[in-house]
Amino acid sequence: MRRANDPQRREKIIQATLEAVKLYGIHAVTHRKIATLAGVPLGSMTYYFSGIDELLLEAFSSFTEIMSRQYQAFFSDVSDAQGACQAITDMIYSSQVATPDNMELMYQLYALASRKPLLKTVMQNWMQRSQQTLEQWFEPGSARALDAFIEGMTLHFVTDRKPLLREEILRMVERVAG
């Protein structure tokens, strides 16, 4: 007797793709590795996705949507620019968004986006969402500068031998914000 299809199979495959990217690196990801991690038959890969490029596009689109929601959550109680500066500082300093898993996926996405136009679009859409969040309190040029600062400082904060103090980060954020 044939078992009913798992209604979550497609989502399991997408999540397993992200896990495979973290474990093996983007260039070593295969349908077989993803299927094994997802616990699904290998044939499911081509049933739900036309190929590895579509699968990576879906997986990274899902990842950036989740990251955007986490990003926006830092600003949920913000009512003014000073509060936004505090939220930005908290985001960088807390490392809640910049977990090792998230950072690994970001590095892999950056690397692949330079060669894959569709993934570059995923990156651009992600940046646009971040900047639109910041534009609630800052003019577009400042929002763009702050977004770039957040990305760079997040990377520095999680890799620096001597991370900056929270107050130092806040002063930098305020300078960039104008």
JSON list of C-alpha atoms in Angstrom, two decimals, residues 43-142:
[
{"chain": "A", "resi": 43, "resn": "GLY", "atom": "CA", "xyz": [12.98, 11.37, -6.70]},
{"chain": "A", "resi": 44, "resn": "SER", "atom": "CA", "xyz": [11.25, 14.01, -4.57]},
{"chain": "A", "resi": 45, "resn": "MET", "atom": "CA", "xyz": [14.00, 16.43, -5.46]},
{"chain": "A", "resi": 46, "resn": "THR", "atom": "CA", "xyz": [13.03, 16.68, -9.12]},
{"chain": "A", "resi": 47, "resn": "TYR", "atom": "CA", "xyz": [9.33, 16.28, -8.38]},
{"chain": "A", "resi": 48, "resn": "TYR", "atom": "CA", "xyz": [9.26, 19.53, -6.42]},
{"chain": "A", "resi": 49, "resn": "PHE", "atom": "CA", "xyz": [12.15, 21.44, -8.05]},
{"chain": "A", "resi": 50, "resn": "SER", "atom": "CA", "xyz": [13.40, 21.70, -11.62]},
{"chain": "A", "resi": 51, "resn": "GLY", "atom": "CA", "xyz": [17.03, 21.53, -10.53]},
{"chain": "A", "resi": 52, "resn": "ILE", "atom": "CA", "xyz": [19.59, 22.54, -7.96]},
{"chain": "A", "resi": 53, "resn": "ASP", "atom": "CA", "xyz": [19.47, 26.22, -9.00]},
{"chain": "A", "resi": 54, "resn": "GLU", "atom": "CA", "xyz": [15.74, 26.46, -8.31]},
{"chain": "A", "resi": 55, "resn": "LEU", "atom": "CA", "xyz": [16.24, 24.66, -5.02]},
{"chain": "A", "resi": 56, "resn": "LEU", "atom": "CA", "xyz": [18.99, 27.06, -3.94]},
{"chain": "A", "resi": 57, "resn": "LEU", "atom": "CA", "xyz": [16.84, 30.02, -5.01]},
{"chain": "A", "resi": 58, "resn": "GLU", "atom": "CA", "xyz": [13.90, 28.78, -2.91]},
{"chain": "A", "resi": 59, "resn": "ALA", "atom": "CA", "xyz": [16.11, 27.94, 0.07]},
{"chain": "A", "resi": 60, "resn": "PHE", "atom": "CA", "xyz": [17.92, 31.27, 0.13]},
{"chain": "A", "resi": 61, "resn": "SER", "atom": "CA", "xyz": [14.67, 33.16, -0.46]},
{"chain": "A", "resi": 62, "resn": "SER", "atom": "CA", "xyz": [13.24, 31.40, 2.59]},
{"chain": "A", "resi": 63, "resn": "PHE", "atom": "CA", "xyz": [16.38, 32.15, 4.61]},
{"chain": "A", "resi": 64, "resn": "THR", "atom": "CA", "xyz": [16.38, 35.86, 3.77]},
{"chain": "A", "resi": 65, "resn": "GLU", "atom": "CA", "xyz": [12.66, 36.16, 4.58]},
{"chain": "A", "resi": 66, "resn": "ILE", "atom": "CA", "xyz": [13.30, 34.66, 8.01]},
{"chain": "A", "resi": 67, "resn": "MET", "atom": "CA", "xyz": [16.30, 36.94, 8.52]},
{"chain": "A", "resi": 68, "resn": "SER", "atom": "CA", "xyz": [14.20, 39.96, 7.53]},
{"chain": "A", "resi": 69, "resn": "ARG", "atom": "CA", "xyz": [11.55, 39.06, 10.10]},
{"chain": "A", "resi": 70, "resn": "GLN", "atom": "CA", "xyz": [14.22, 38.71, 12.79]},
{"chain": "A", "resi": 71, "resn": "TYR", "atom": "CA", "xyz": [15.69, 42.05, 11.71]},
{"chain": "A", "resi": 72, "resn": "GLN", "atom": "CA", "xyz": [12.32, 43.78, 11.84]},
{"chain": "A", "resi": 73, "resn": "ALA", "atom": "CA", "xyz": [11.59, 42.32, 15.28]},
{"chain": "A", "resi": 74, "resn": "PHE", "atom": "CA", "xyz": [14.43, 44.39, 16.72]},
{"chain": "A", "resi": 75, "resn": "PHE", "atom": "CA", "xyz": [12.48, 47.51, 15.74]},
{"chain": "A", "resi": 76, "resn": "SER", "atom": "CA", "xyz": [9.03, 46.45, 16.96]},
{"chain": "A", "resi": 77, "resn": "ASP", "atom": "CA", "xyz": [8.96, 48.91, 19.88]},
{"chain": "A", "resi": 78, "resn": "VAL", "atom": "CA", "xyz": [10.89, 51.74, 18.20]},
{"chain": "A", "resi": 79, "resn": "SER", "atom": "CA", "xyz": [9.17, 55.10, 17.86]},
{"chain": "A", "resi": 80, "resn": "ASP", "atom": "CA", "xyz": [12.02, 57.47, 16.89]},
{"chain": "A", "resi": 81, "resn": "ALA", "atom": "CA", "xyz": [15.51, 57.65, 15.38]},
{"chain": "A", "resi": 82, "resn": "GLN", "atom": "CA", "xyz": [17.27, 57.39, 18.75]},
{"chain": "A", "resi": 83, "resn": "GLY", "atom": "CA", "xyz": [15.30, 54.25, 19.53]},
{"chain": "A", "resi": 84, "resn": "ALA", "atom": "CA", "xyz": [16.25, 52.88, 16.12]},
{"chain": "A", "resi": 85, "resn": "CYS", "atom": "CA", "xyz": [19.93, 53.55, 16.88]},
{"chain": "A", "resi": 86, "resn": "GLN", "atom": "CA", "xyz": [19.53, 51.63, 20.14]},
{"chain": "A", "resi": 87, "resn": "ALA", "atom": "CA", "xyz": [17.82, 48.75, 18.30]},
{"chain": "A", "resi": 88, "resn": "ILE", "atom": "CA", "xyz": [20.60, 48.62, 15.69]},
{"chain": "A", "resi": 89, "resn": "THR", "atom": "CA", "xyz": [23.18, 48.53, 18.47]},
{"chain": "A", "resi": 90, "resn": "ASP", "atom": "CA", "xyz": [21.29, 45.75, 20.24]},
{"chain": "A", "resi": 91, "resn": "MET", "atom": "CA", "xyz": [21.05, 43.78, 17.01]},
{"chain": "A", "resi": 92, "resn": "ILE", "atom": "CA", "xyz": [24.80, 43.94, 16.45]},
{"chain": "A", "resi": 93, "resn": "TYR", "atom": "CA", "xyz": [25.84, 43.52, 20.07]},
{"chain": "A", "resi": 94, "resn": "SER", "atom": "CA", "xyz": [23.51, 40.67, 20.98]},
{"chain": "A", "resi": 95, "resn": "SER", "atom": "CA", "xyz": [24.58, 38.41, 18.09]},
{"chain": "A", "resi": 96, "resn": "GLN", "atom": "CA", "xyz": [21.03, 37.00, 18.08]},
{"chain": "A", "resi": 97, "resn": "VAL", "atom": "CA", "xyz": [20.72, 37.46, 14.33]},
{"chain": "A", "resi": 98, "resn": "ALA", "atom": "CA", "xyz": [24.37, 36.74, 13.59]},
{"chain": "A", "resi": 99, "resn": "THR", "atom": "CA", "xyz": [24.40, 33.15, 14.83]},
{"chain": "A", "resi": 100, "resn": "PRO", "atom": "CA", "xyz": [27.13, 30.87, 13.47]},
{"chain": "A", "resi": 101, "resn": "ASP", "atom": "CA", "xyz": [24.55, 29.10, 11.26]},
{"chain": "A", "resi": 102, "resn": "ASN", "atom": "CA", "xyz": [23.16, 32.36, 9.90]},
{"chain": "A", "resi": 103, "resn": "MET", "atom": "CA", "xyz": [26.63, 33.73, 9.25]},
{"chain": "A", "resi": 104, "resn": "GLU", "atom": "CA", "xyz": [27.62, 30.56, 7.37]},
{"chain": "A", "resi": 105, "resn": "LEU", "atom": "CA", "xyz": [24.54, 30.84, 5.15]},
{"chain": "A", "resi": 106, "resn": "MET", "atom": "CA", "xyz": [25.18, 34.55, 4.56]},
{"chain": "A", "resi": 107, "resn": "TYR", "atom": "CA", "xyz": [28.79, 33.88, 3.51]},
{"chain": "A", "resi": 108, "resn": "GLN", "atom": "CA", "xyz": [27.66, 31.16, 1.12]},
{"chain": "A", "resi": 109, "resn": "LEU", "atom": "CA", "xyz": [24.90, 33.35, -0.32]},
{"chain": "A", "resi": 110, "resn": "TYR", "atom": "CA", "xyz": [27.28, 36.26, -0.88]},
{"chain": "A", "resi": 111, "resn": "ALA", "atom": "CA", "xyz": [29.74, 33.97, -2.65]},
{"chain": "A", "resi": 112, "resn": "LEU", "atom": "CA", "xyz": [27.16, 32.42, -4.95]},
{"chain": "A", "resi": 113, "resn": "ALA", "atom": "CA", "xyz": [25.24, 35.64, -5.63]},
{"chain": "A", "resi": 114, "resn": "SER", "atom": "CA", "xyz": [28.28, 37.05, -7.39]},
{"chain": "A", "resi": 115, "resn": "ARG", "atom": "CA", "xyz": [27.84, 34.37, -10.10]},
{"chain": "A", "resi": 116, "resn": "LYS", "atom": "CA", "xyz": [24.09, 33.71, -10.10]},
{"chain": "A", "resi": 117, "resn": "PRO", "atom": "CA", "xyz": [21.85, 36.63, -11.13]},
{"chain": "A", "resi": 118, "resn": "LEU", "atom": "CA", "xyz": [18.75, 35.15, -9.47]},
{"chain": "A", "resi": 119, "resn": "LEU", "atom": "CA", "xyz": [20.55, 34.87, -6.15]},
{"chain": "A", "resi": 120, "resn": "LYS", "atom": "CA", "xyz": [21.86, 38.39, -6.59]},
{"chain": "A", "resi": 121, "resn": "THR", "atom": "CA", "xyz": [18.21, 39.44, -6.83]},
{"chain": "A", "resi": 122, "resn": "VAL", "atom": "CA", "xyz": [17.50, 37.58, -3.56]},
{"chain": "A", "resi": 123, "resn": "MET", "atom": "CA", "xyz": [20.32, 39.60, -1.96]},
{"chain": "A", "resi": 124, "resn": "GLN", "atom": "CA", "xyz": [19.04, 42.86, -3.43]},
{"chain": "A", "resi": 125, "resn": "ASN", "atom": "CA", "xyz": [15.49, 42.19, -2.20]},
{"chain": "A", "resi": 126, "resn": "TRP", "atom": "CA", "xyz": [16.83, 41.40, 1.27]},
{"chain": "A", "resi": 127, "resn": "MET", "atom": "CA", "xyz": [18.80, 44.65, 1.34]},
{"chain": "A", "resi": 128, "resn": "GLN", "atom": "CA", "xyz": [15.74, 46.56, 0.16]},
{"chain": "A", "resi": 129, "resn": "ARG", "atom": "CA", "xyz": [13.61, 45.13, 2.98]},
{"chain": "A", "resi": 130, "resn": "SER", "atom": "CA", "xyz": [16.25, 46.09, 5.53]},
{"chain": "A", "resi": 131, "resn": "GLN", "atom": "CA", "xyz": [16.57, 49.60, 4.14]},
{"chain": "A", "resi": 132, "resn": "GLN", "atom": "CA", "xyz": [12.80, 50.07, 4.05]},
{"chain": "A", "resi": 133, "resn": "THR", "atom": "CA", "xyz": [12.65, 49.13, 7.72]},
{"chain": "A", "resi": 134, "resn": "LEU", "atom": "CA", "xyz": [15.28, 51.77, 8.52]},
{"chain": "A", "resi": 135, "resn": "GLU", "atom": "CA", "xyz": [13.55, 54.39, 6.35]},
{"chain": "A", "resi": 136, "resn": "GLN", "atom": "CA", "xyz": [10.82, 54.59, 8.98]},
{"chain": "A", "resi": 137, "resn": "TRP", "atom": "CA", "xyz": [13.26, 56.73, 11.01]},
{"chain": "A", "resi": 138, "resn": "PHE", "atom": "CA", "xyz": [16.02, 57.78, 8.59]},
{"chain": "A", "resi": 139, "resn": "GLU", "atom": "CA", "xyz": [16.19, 59.33, 5.15]},
{"chain": "A", "resi": 140, "resn": "PRO", "atom": "CA", "xyz": [17.01, 56.84, 2.34]},
{"chain": "A", "resi": 141, "resn": "GLY", "atom": "CA", "xyz": [20.72, 57.67, 2.10]},
{"chain": "A", "resi": 142, "resn": "SER", "atom": "CA", "xyz": [21.23, 57.23, 5.83]}
]
